[in-house]
Short mmCIF file of C-alpha atoms in Angstrom, two decimals:
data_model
loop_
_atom_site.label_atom_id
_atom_site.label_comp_id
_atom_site.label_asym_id
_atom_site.label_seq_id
_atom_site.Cartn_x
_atom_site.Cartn_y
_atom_site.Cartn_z
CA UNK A 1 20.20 -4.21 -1.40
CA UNK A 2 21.22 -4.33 2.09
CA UNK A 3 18.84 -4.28 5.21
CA UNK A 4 20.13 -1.23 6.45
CA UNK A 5 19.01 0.29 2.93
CA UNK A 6 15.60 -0.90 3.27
CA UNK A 7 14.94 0.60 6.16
CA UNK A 8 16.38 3.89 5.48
CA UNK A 9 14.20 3.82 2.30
CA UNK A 10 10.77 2.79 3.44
CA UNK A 11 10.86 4.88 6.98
CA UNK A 12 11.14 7.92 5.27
CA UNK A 13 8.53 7.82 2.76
CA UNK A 14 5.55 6.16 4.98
CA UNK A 15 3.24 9.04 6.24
CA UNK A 16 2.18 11.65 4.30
CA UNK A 17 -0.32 14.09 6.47
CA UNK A 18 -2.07 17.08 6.13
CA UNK A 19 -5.69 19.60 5.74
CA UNK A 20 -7.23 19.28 2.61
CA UNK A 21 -7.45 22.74 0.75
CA UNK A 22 -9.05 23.67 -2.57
CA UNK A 23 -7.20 23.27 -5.90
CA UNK A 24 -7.41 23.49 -9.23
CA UNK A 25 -10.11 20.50 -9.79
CA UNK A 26 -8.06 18.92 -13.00
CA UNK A 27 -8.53 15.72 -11.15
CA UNK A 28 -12.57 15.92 -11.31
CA UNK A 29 -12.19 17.01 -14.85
CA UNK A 30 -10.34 13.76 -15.51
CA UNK A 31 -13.10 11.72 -13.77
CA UNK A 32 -11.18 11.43 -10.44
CA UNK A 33 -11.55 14.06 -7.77
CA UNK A 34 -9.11 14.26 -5.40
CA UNK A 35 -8.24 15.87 -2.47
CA UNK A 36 -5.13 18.13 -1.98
CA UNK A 37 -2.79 17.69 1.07
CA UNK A 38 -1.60 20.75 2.39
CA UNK A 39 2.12 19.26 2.94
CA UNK A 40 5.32 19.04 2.67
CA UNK A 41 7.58 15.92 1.93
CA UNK A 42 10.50 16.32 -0.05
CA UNK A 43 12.23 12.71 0.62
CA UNK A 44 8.88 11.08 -1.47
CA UNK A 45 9.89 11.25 -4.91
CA UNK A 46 7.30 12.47 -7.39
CA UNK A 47 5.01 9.23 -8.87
CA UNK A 48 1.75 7.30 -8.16
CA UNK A 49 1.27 5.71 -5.10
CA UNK A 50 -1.28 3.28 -3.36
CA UNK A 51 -2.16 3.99 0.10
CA UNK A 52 -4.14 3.83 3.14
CA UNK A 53 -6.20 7.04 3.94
CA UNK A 54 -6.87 7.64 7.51
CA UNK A 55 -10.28 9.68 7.30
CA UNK A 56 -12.89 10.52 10.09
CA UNK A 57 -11.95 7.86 12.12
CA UNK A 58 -11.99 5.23 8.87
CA UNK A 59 -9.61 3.64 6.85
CA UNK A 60 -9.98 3.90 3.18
CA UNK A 61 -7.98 3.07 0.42
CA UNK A 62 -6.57 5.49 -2.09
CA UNK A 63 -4.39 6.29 -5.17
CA UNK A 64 -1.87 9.62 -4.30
CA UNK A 65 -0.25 11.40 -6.99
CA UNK A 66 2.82 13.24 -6.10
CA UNK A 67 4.41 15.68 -8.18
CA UNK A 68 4.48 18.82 -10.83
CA UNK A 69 1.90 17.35 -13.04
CA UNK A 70 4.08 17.98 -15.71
CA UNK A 71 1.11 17.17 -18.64
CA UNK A 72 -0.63 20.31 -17.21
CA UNK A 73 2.86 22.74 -17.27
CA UNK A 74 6.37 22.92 -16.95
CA UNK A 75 6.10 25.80 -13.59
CA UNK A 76 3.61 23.87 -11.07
CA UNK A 77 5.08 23.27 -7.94
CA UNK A 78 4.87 20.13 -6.41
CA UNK A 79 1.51 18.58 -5.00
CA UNK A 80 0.12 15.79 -3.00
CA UNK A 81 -2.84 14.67 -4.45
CA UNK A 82 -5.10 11.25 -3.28
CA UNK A 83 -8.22 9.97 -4.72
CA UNK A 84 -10.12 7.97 -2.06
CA UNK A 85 -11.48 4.99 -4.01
CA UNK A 86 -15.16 4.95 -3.69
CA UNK A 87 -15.74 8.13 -1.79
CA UNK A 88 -17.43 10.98 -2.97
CA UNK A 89 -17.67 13.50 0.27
CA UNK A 90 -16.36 17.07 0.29
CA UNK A 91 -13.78 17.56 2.84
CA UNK A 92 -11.92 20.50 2.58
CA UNK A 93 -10.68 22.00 5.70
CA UNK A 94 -10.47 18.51 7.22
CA UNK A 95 -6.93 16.57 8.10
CA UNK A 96 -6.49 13.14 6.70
CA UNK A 97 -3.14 11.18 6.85
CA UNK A 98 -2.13 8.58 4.20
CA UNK A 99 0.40 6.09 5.04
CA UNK A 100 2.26 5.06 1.75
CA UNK A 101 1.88 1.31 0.94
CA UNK A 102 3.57 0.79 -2.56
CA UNK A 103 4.64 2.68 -5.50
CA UNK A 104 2.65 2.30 -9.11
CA UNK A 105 5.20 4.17 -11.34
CA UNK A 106 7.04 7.35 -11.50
CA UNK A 107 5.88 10.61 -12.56
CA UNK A 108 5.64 11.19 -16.52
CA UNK A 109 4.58 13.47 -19.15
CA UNK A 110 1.81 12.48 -21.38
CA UNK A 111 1.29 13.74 -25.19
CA UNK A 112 -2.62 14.20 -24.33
CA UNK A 113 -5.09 15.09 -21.86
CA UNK A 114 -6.98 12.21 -23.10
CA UNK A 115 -3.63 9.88 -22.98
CA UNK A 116 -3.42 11.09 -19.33
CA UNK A 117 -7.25 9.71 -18.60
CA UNK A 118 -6.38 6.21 -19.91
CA UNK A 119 -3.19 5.97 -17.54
CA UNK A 120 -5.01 7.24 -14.26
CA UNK A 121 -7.06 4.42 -15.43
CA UNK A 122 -5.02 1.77 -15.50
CA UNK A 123 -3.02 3.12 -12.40
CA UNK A 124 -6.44 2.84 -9.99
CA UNK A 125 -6.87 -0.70 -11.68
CA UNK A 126 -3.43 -1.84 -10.69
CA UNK A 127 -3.66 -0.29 -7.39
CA UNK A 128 -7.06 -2.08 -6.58
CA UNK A 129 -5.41 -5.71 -7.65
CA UNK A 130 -2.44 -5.02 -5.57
CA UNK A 131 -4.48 -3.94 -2.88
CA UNK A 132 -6.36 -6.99 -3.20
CA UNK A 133 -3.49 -9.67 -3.39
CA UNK A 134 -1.98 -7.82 -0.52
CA UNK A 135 -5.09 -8.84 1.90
CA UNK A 136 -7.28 -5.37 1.91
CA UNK A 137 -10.75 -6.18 0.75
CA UNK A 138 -13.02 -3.80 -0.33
CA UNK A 139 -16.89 -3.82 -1.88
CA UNK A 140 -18.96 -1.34 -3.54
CA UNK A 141 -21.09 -1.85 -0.83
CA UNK A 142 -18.82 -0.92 2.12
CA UNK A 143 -17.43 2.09 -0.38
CA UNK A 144 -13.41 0.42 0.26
CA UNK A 145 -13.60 0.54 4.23
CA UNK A 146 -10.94 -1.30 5.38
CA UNK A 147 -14.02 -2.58 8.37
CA UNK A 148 -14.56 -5.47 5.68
CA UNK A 149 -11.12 -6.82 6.10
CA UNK A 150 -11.67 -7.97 10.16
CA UNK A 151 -9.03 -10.18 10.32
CA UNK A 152 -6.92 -7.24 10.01
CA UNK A 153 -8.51 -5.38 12.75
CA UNK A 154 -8.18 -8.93 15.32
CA UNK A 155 -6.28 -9.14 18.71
CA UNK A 156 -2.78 -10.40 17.96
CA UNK A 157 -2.95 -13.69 18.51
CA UNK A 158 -6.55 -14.26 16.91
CA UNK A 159 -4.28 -12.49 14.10
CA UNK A 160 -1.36 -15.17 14.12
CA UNK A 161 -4.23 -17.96 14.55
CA UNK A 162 -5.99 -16.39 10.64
CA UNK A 163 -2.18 -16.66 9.00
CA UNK A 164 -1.32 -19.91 10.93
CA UNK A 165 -4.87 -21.49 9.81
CA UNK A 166 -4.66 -19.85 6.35
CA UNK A 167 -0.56 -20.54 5.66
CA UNK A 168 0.66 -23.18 8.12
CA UNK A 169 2.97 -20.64 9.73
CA UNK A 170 4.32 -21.04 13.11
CA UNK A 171 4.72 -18.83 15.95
CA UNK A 172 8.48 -18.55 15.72
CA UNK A 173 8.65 -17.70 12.28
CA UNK A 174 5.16 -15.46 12.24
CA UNK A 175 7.01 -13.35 15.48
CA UNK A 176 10.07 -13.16 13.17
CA UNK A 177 8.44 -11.54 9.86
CA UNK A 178 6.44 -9.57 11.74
CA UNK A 179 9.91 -7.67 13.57
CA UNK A 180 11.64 -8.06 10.27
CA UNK A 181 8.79 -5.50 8.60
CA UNK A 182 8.38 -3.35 11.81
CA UNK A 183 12.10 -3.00 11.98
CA UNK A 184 12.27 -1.72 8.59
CA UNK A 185 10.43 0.68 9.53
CA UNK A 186 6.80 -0.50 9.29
CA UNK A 187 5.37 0.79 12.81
CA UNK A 188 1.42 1.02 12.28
CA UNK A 189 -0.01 -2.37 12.37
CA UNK A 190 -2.21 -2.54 9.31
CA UNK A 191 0.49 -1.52 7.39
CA UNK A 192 2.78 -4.34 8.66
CA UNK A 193 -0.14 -6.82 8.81
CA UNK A 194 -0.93 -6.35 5.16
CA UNK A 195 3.04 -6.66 4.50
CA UNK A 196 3.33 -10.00 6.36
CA UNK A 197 -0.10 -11.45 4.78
CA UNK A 198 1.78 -10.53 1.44
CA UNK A 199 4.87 -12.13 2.00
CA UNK A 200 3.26 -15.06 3.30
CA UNK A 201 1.51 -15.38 0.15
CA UNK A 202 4.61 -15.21 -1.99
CA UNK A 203 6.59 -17.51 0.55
CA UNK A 204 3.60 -20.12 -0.29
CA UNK A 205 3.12 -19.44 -4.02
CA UNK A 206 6.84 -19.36 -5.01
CA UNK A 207 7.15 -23.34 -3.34
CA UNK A 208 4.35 -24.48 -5.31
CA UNK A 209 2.92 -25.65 -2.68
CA UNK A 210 0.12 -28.32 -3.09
CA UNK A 211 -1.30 -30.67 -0.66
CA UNK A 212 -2.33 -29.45 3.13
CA UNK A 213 1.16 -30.98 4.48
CA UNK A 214 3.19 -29.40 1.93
CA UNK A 215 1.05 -26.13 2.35
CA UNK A 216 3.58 -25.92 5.91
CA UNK A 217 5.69 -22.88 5.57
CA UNK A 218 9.83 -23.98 6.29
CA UNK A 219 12.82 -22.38 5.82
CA UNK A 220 16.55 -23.59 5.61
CA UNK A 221 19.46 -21.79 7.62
CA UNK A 222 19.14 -17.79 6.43
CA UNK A 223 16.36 -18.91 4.14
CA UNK A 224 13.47 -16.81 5.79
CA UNK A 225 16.00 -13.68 5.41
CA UNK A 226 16.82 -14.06 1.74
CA UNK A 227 13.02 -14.52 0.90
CA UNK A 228 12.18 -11.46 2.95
CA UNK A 229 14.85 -9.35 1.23
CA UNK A 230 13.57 -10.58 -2.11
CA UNK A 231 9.83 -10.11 -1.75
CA UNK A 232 11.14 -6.37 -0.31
CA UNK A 233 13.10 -5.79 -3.21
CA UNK A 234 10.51 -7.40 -5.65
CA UNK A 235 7.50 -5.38 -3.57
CA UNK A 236 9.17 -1.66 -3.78
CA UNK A 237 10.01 -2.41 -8.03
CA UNK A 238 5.79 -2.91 -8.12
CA UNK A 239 6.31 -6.91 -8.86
CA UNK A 240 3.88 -8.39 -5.94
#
């Protein structure tokens, strides 16, 4: 997949943003309430989705079904649907924005109502690991609010100084991942911070990297590129 590709596929899918309005309360049923988005997106194509909920002034992270539910019916139209993990409040009537951060699977038909409760599941389990390897840390404590992860919130380069202590990255190449991702189309900085923490993490782990002078992050001629595009390509397939 070329570069130009990349972009063209993450810009459009990023932001999905709208009120919250009543629905049919299947997801409370199932055990997970969500809130319907009052939207319209036709370039996201219908699946499971982890993202970042922008809510009240917080960030929180969430699971977002999109699609026709097709378990429930064959003529539903099409819905956007997040469950903000560890929140409970009732906010209909209020505007929350959800910028998309990876893709859990496409959208399926299940034999069962009950089969359907098993794979919501094990979609909000996946989703919480991913979040987790990807740098956003969450506690039942702080109910998932994003506050916890501070080195994500730092001045830029407090931010570079975290990464540089934490992978042995230096400036040139930190400055260069982090225009790679926001040239791709990654413009709001948690997004792309979370992005670059990842990569870094499967730029170390993929060297085998042992001992603190080995932990230093290099890369040959149009090395740093190649990894990029893989981890990208890898990241959007739900590997990382």
């Amino acid at each position: 997949m070329n570069r130009g590709a990349l972009k063209a596929k993450t810009s459009k899918k990023l932001i999905i943003k709208g009120q919250v309005v009543p629905g049919r309360q299947q997801g409370r049923h199932l055990g997970f309430p969500t809130a319907n988005i009052d939207t319209q997106h036709e370039e996201l194509k219908n699946g499971v989705y982890g993202v970042l909920v922008h809510l009240r002034g917080l960030e929180h992270l969430g699971v977002m079904n999109v699609g026709v539910k097709p378990t429930f019916g064959s003529k539903l139209s099409k819905t956007f649907e997040v469950h903000i993990l560890d929140f409970n409040d009732v906010i209909y009537g209020e505007t929350v924005q959800c910028d998309v951060i990876f893709r859990v699977r496409g959208e399926k038909k299940f034999p069962s109502i009950e089969f359907l409760k098993h794979q919501i599941k094990a979609d909000t389990l996946q989703a919480k690991q991913r979040f987790q390897h990807m740098g956003y840390v969450s506690s039942e404590a702080t109910a998932s609010k994003l506050g916890q992860a501070r080195y994500l919130n730092l001045p830029d380069l407090q931010f570079f100084n975290w990464c540089h202590s934490q992978f042995r990255v230096n400036k040139g190449i930190y400055n260069t991942i982090d225009q790679w991702f926001y040239d791709e189309g990654i413009e709001n900085i948690h997004p792309r911070r979370v992005h670059v923490i990842a990569f870094l993490q499967f730029a170390q782990e993929g060297n085998g990297r042992k001992t603190e002078k080995e932990r230093v992050l290099r890369f040959g001629a149009g090395g740093l590129t190649n990894q990029l595009r893989e981890f990208m390509n890898g990241y959007e397939k739900g590997e990382w």
